[in-house]
Short mmCIF file of N, CA and C in Angstrom, two decimals:
data_model
loop_
_atom_site.label_atom_id
_atom_site.label_comp_id
_atom_site.label_asym_id
_atom_site.label_seq_id
_atom_site.Cartn_x
_atom_site.Cartn_y
_atom_site.Cartn_z
N MET A 1 0.84 -1.17 0.00
CA MET A 1 0.00 0.00 0.00
C MET A 1 0.89 1.23 0.00
N PRO A 2 0.67 2.14 -0.91
CA PRO A 2 1.54 3.32 -0.97
C PRO A 2 1.27 4.25 0.21
N GLN A 3 2.33 4.78 0.75
CA GLN A 3 2.23 5.73 1.85
C GLN A 3 1.93 7.11 1.28
N GLY A 4 1.08 7.91 2.00
CA GLY A 4 0.79 9.26 1.57
C GLY A 4 1.97 10.16 1.90
N THR A 5 2.07 11.21 1.18
CA THR A 5 3.14 12.15 1.47
C THR A 5 2.82 12.89 2.75
N SER A 6 3.82 13.54 3.32
CA SER A 6 3.59 14.27 4.56
C SER A 6 2.59 15.39 4.36
N LYS A 7 2.53 15.93 3.14
CA LYS A 7 1.56 16.99 2.84
C LYS A 7 0.14 16.42 2.88
N ASP A 8 -0.06 15.21 2.32
CA ASP A 8 -1.37 14.55 2.34
C ASP A 8 -1.78 14.22 3.77
N ILE A 9 -0.85 13.72 4.55
CA ILE A 9 -1.13 13.36 5.95
C ILE A 9 -1.49 14.61 6.74
N SER A 10 -0.74 15.68 6.52
CA SER A 10 -1.01 16.92 7.22
C SER A 10 -2.40 17.46 6.87
N GLN A 11 -2.78 17.35 5.60
CA GLN A 11 -4.09 17.81 5.16
C GLN A 11 -5.19 16.96 5.81
N ASP A 12 -4.98 15.65 5.87
CA ASP A 12 -5.95 14.76 6.51
C ASP A 12 -6.10 15.10 7.99
N GLU A 13 -5.00 15.37 8.65
CA GLU A 13 -5.05 15.73 10.07
C GLU A 13 -5.82 17.03 10.27
N ASN A 14 -5.58 18.00 9.37
CA ASN A 14 -6.31 19.27 9.46
C ASN A 14 -7.81 19.07 9.25
N GLU A 15 -8.16 18.22 8.29
CA GLU A 15 -9.58 17.94 8.04
C GLU A 15 -10.22 17.25 9.25
N ASN A 16 -9.50 16.30 9.84
CA ASN A 16 -10.01 15.63 11.03
C ASN A 16 -10.19 16.61 12.18
N GLN A 17 -9.23 17.49 12.36
CA GLN A 17 -9.32 18.49 13.44
C GLN A 17 -10.51 19.42 13.19
N ASP A 18 -10.73 19.80 11.93
CA ASP A 18 -11.88 20.65 11.60
C ASP A 18 -13.19 19.95 11.94
N ARG A 19 -13.28 18.65 11.61
CA ARG A 19 -14.50 17.89 11.93
C ARG A 19 -14.71 17.81 13.43
N ILE A 20 -13.64 17.56 14.16
CA ILE A 20 -13.73 17.48 15.62
C ILE A 20 -14.19 18.81 16.20
N THR A 21 -13.63 19.90 15.70
CA THR A 21 -14.00 21.24 16.17
C THR A 21 -15.47 21.52 15.88
N LYS A 22 -15.92 21.20 14.66
CA LYS A 22 -17.33 21.42 14.30
C LYS A 22 -18.25 20.60 15.18
N ASN A 23 -17.90 19.34 15.42
CA ASN A 23 -18.73 18.48 16.28
C ASN A 23 -18.79 19.03 17.70
N THR A 24 -17.67 19.51 18.21
CA THR A 24 -17.63 20.06 19.56
C THR A 24 -18.51 21.29 19.65
N VAL A 25 -18.42 22.17 18.66
CA VAL A 25 -19.24 23.39 18.65
C VAL A 25 -20.72 23.03 18.59
N GLU A 26 -21.08 22.08 17.74
CA GLU A 26 -22.48 21.65 17.62
C GLU A 26 -22.99 21.06 18.93
N LYS A 27 -22.16 20.27 19.60
CA LYS A 27 -22.56 19.68 20.88
C LYS A 27 -22.77 20.75 21.94
N GLU A 28 -21.88 21.76 21.95
CA GLU A 28 -22.01 22.84 22.92
C GLU A 28 -23.27 23.66 22.66
N LYS A 29 -23.58 23.90 21.39
CA LYS A 29 -24.80 24.63 21.05
C LYS A 29 -26.04 23.84 21.49
N ALA A 30 -26.03 22.55 21.24
CA ALA A 30 -27.16 21.71 21.62
C ALA A 30 -27.32 21.69 23.13
N ALA A 31 -26.23 21.58 23.86
CA ALA A 31 -26.29 21.58 25.32
C ALA A 31 -26.81 22.91 25.84
N SER A 32 -26.37 23.99 25.24
CA SER A 32 -26.82 25.32 25.64
C SER A 32 -28.31 25.47 25.37
N HIS A 33 -28.77 25.01 24.21
CA HIS A 33 -30.19 25.11 23.86
C HIS A 33 -31.03 24.28 24.83
N ASN A 34 -30.59 23.06 25.15
CA ASN A 34 -31.32 22.20 26.08
C ASN A 34 -31.42 22.84 27.45
N THR A 35 -30.36 23.47 27.90
CA THR A 35 -30.37 24.12 29.21
C THR A 35 -31.38 25.27 29.22
N LYS A 36 -31.40 26.06 28.14
CA LYS A 36 -32.33 27.18 28.06
C LYS A 36 -33.77 26.69 28.08
N THR A 37 -34.09 25.67 27.29
CA THR A 37 -35.47 25.22 27.21
C THR A 37 -35.91 24.55 28.51
N GLN A 38 -35.01 23.94 29.24
CA GLN A 38 -35.38 23.33 30.51
C GLN A 38 -35.63 24.37 31.59
N SER A 39 -34.89 25.49 31.56
CA SER A 39 -35.03 26.49 32.61
C SER A 39 -36.16 27.47 32.34
N GLU A 40 -36.57 27.61 31.09
CA GLU A 40 -37.67 28.51 30.75
C GLU A 40 -39.00 27.85 31.08
N LYS A 41 -39.90 28.64 31.67
CA LYS A 41 -41.22 28.12 31.97
C LYS A 41 -42.15 28.50 30.82
N PRO A 42 -43.17 27.69 30.57
CA PRO A 42 -44.10 28.04 29.51
C PRO A 42 -44.88 29.30 29.87
N PHE A 43 -45.27 30.06 28.87
CA PHE A 43 -46.00 31.31 29.08
C PHE A 43 -47.38 30.99 29.63
N ASP A 44 -47.75 31.65 30.72
CA ASP A 44 -49.05 31.45 31.36
C ASP A 44 -49.81 32.77 31.30
N LEU A 45 -50.76 32.86 30.36
CA LEU A 45 -51.50 34.09 30.15
C LEU A 45 -52.29 34.50 31.39
N GLU A 46 -52.91 33.55 32.04
CA GLU A 46 -53.72 33.85 33.22
C GLU A 46 -52.87 34.46 34.33
N ALA A 47 -51.68 33.92 34.54
CA ALA A 47 -50.78 34.45 35.56
C ALA A 47 -50.32 35.87 35.21
N GLU A 48 -50.06 36.10 33.92
CA GLU A 48 -49.63 37.43 33.48
C GLU A 48 -50.75 38.45 33.64
N ILE A 49 -51.97 38.05 33.34
CA ILE A 49 -53.11 38.96 33.52
C ILE A 49 -53.29 39.28 35.00
N GLY A 50 -53.06 38.30 35.86
CA GLY A 50 -53.19 38.51 37.30
C GLY A 50 -52.19 39.51 37.84
N LYS A 51 -51.08 39.71 37.13
CA LYS A 51 -50.06 40.66 37.57
C LYS A 51 -50.45 42.11 37.24
N LEU A 52 -51.40 42.28 36.33
CA LEU A 52 -51.81 43.63 35.94
C LEU A 52 -52.57 44.30 37.09
N LYS A 53 -52.29 45.55 37.29
CA LYS A 53 -52.97 46.32 38.33
C LYS A 53 -53.91 47.30 37.64
N ILE A 54 -55.19 46.94 37.58
CA ILE A 54 -56.19 47.77 36.94
C ILE A 54 -57.24 48.13 37.97
N ALA A 55 -57.47 49.42 38.13
CA ALA A 55 -58.48 49.88 39.08
C ALA A 55 -59.87 49.81 38.44
N ILE A 56 -60.77 49.05 39.06
CA ILE A 56 -62.15 48.96 38.59
C ILE A 56 -63.04 49.38 39.74
N PRO A 57 -63.89 50.37 39.52
CA PRO A 57 -64.78 50.81 40.61
C PRO A 57 -65.68 49.67 41.09
N LEU A 58 -65.85 49.60 42.38
CA LEU A 58 -66.67 48.54 42.98
C LEU A 58 -68.10 48.60 42.46
N SER A 59 -68.60 49.79 42.20
CA SER A 59 -69.97 49.92 41.69
C SER A 59 -70.12 49.28 40.31
N GLU A 60 -69.07 49.32 39.51
CA GLU A 60 -69.11 48.68 38.20
C GLU A 60 -69.16 47.16 38.35
N LEU A 61 -68.39 46.64 39.29
CA LEU A 61 -68.40 45.20 39.52
C LEU A 61 -69.74 44.75 40.10
N ALA A 62 -70.33 45.57 40.94
CA ALA A 62 -71.59 45.22 41.60
C ALA A 62 -72.75 45.14 40.62
N LYS A 63 -72.58 45.65 39.44
CA LYS A 63 -73.64 45.58 38.43
C LYS A 63 -73.82 44.16 37.89
N HIS A 64 -72.83 43.31 38.08
CA HIS A 64 -72.90 41.92 37.60
C HIS A 64 -73.15 41.00 38.78
N ASP A 65 -74.14 40.12 38.62
CA ASP A 65 -74.56 39.23 39.71
C ASP A 65 -73.42 38.40 40.28
N ILE A 66 -72.55 37.89 39.41
CA ILE A 66 -71.45 37.04 39.88
C ILE A 66 -70.58 37.81 40.86
N TYR A 67 -70.20 39.03 40.47
CA TYR A 67 -69.33 39.84 41.32
C TYR A 67 -70.08 40.37 42.53
N LYS A 68 -71.36 40.66 42.35
CA LYS A 68 -72.18 41.19 43.46
C LYS A 68 -72.21 40.18 44.60
N GLN A 69 -72.37 38.90 44.27
CA GLN A 69 -72.39 37.86 45.30
C GLN A 69 -71.04 37.77 46.02
N GLN A 70 -69.97 37.87 45.28
CA GLN A 70 -68.63 37.81 45.89
C GLN A 70 -68.39 39.03 46.78
N ILE A 71 -68.88 40.18 46.36
CA ILE A 71 -68.72 41.41 47.16
C ILE A 71 -69.48 41.26 48.47
N LYS A 72 -70.70 40.76 48.38
CA LYS A 72 -71.52 40.59 49.60
C LYS A 72 -70.84 39.62 50.58
N LYS A 73 -70.27 38.55 50.06
CA LYS A 73 -69.60 37.58 50.92
C LYS A 73 -68.40 38.19 51.61
N SER A 74 -67.66 39.02 50.87
CA SER A 74 -66.44 39.60 51.44
C SER A 74 -66.73 40.74 52.42
N LEU A 75 -67.90 41.36 52.30
CA LEU A 75 -68.27 42.44 53.23
C LEU A 75 -69.02 41.86 54.36
#
């Protein structure tokens, strides 16, 4: 089997190193993405609406039977 020249061997080593570097970068990106998706919580619209501070006059709420009953219970 003919031996490759040192230039061919050097080129092969460079190509292998490039592949290893690319694989390492891809693995690090994947690990970073997995960490982000695990630590992020899904968006909860109801919880976000609950954080809003909106002033509503009690008289406006009392116009609706559902709220009127709750107001009476709390008073």
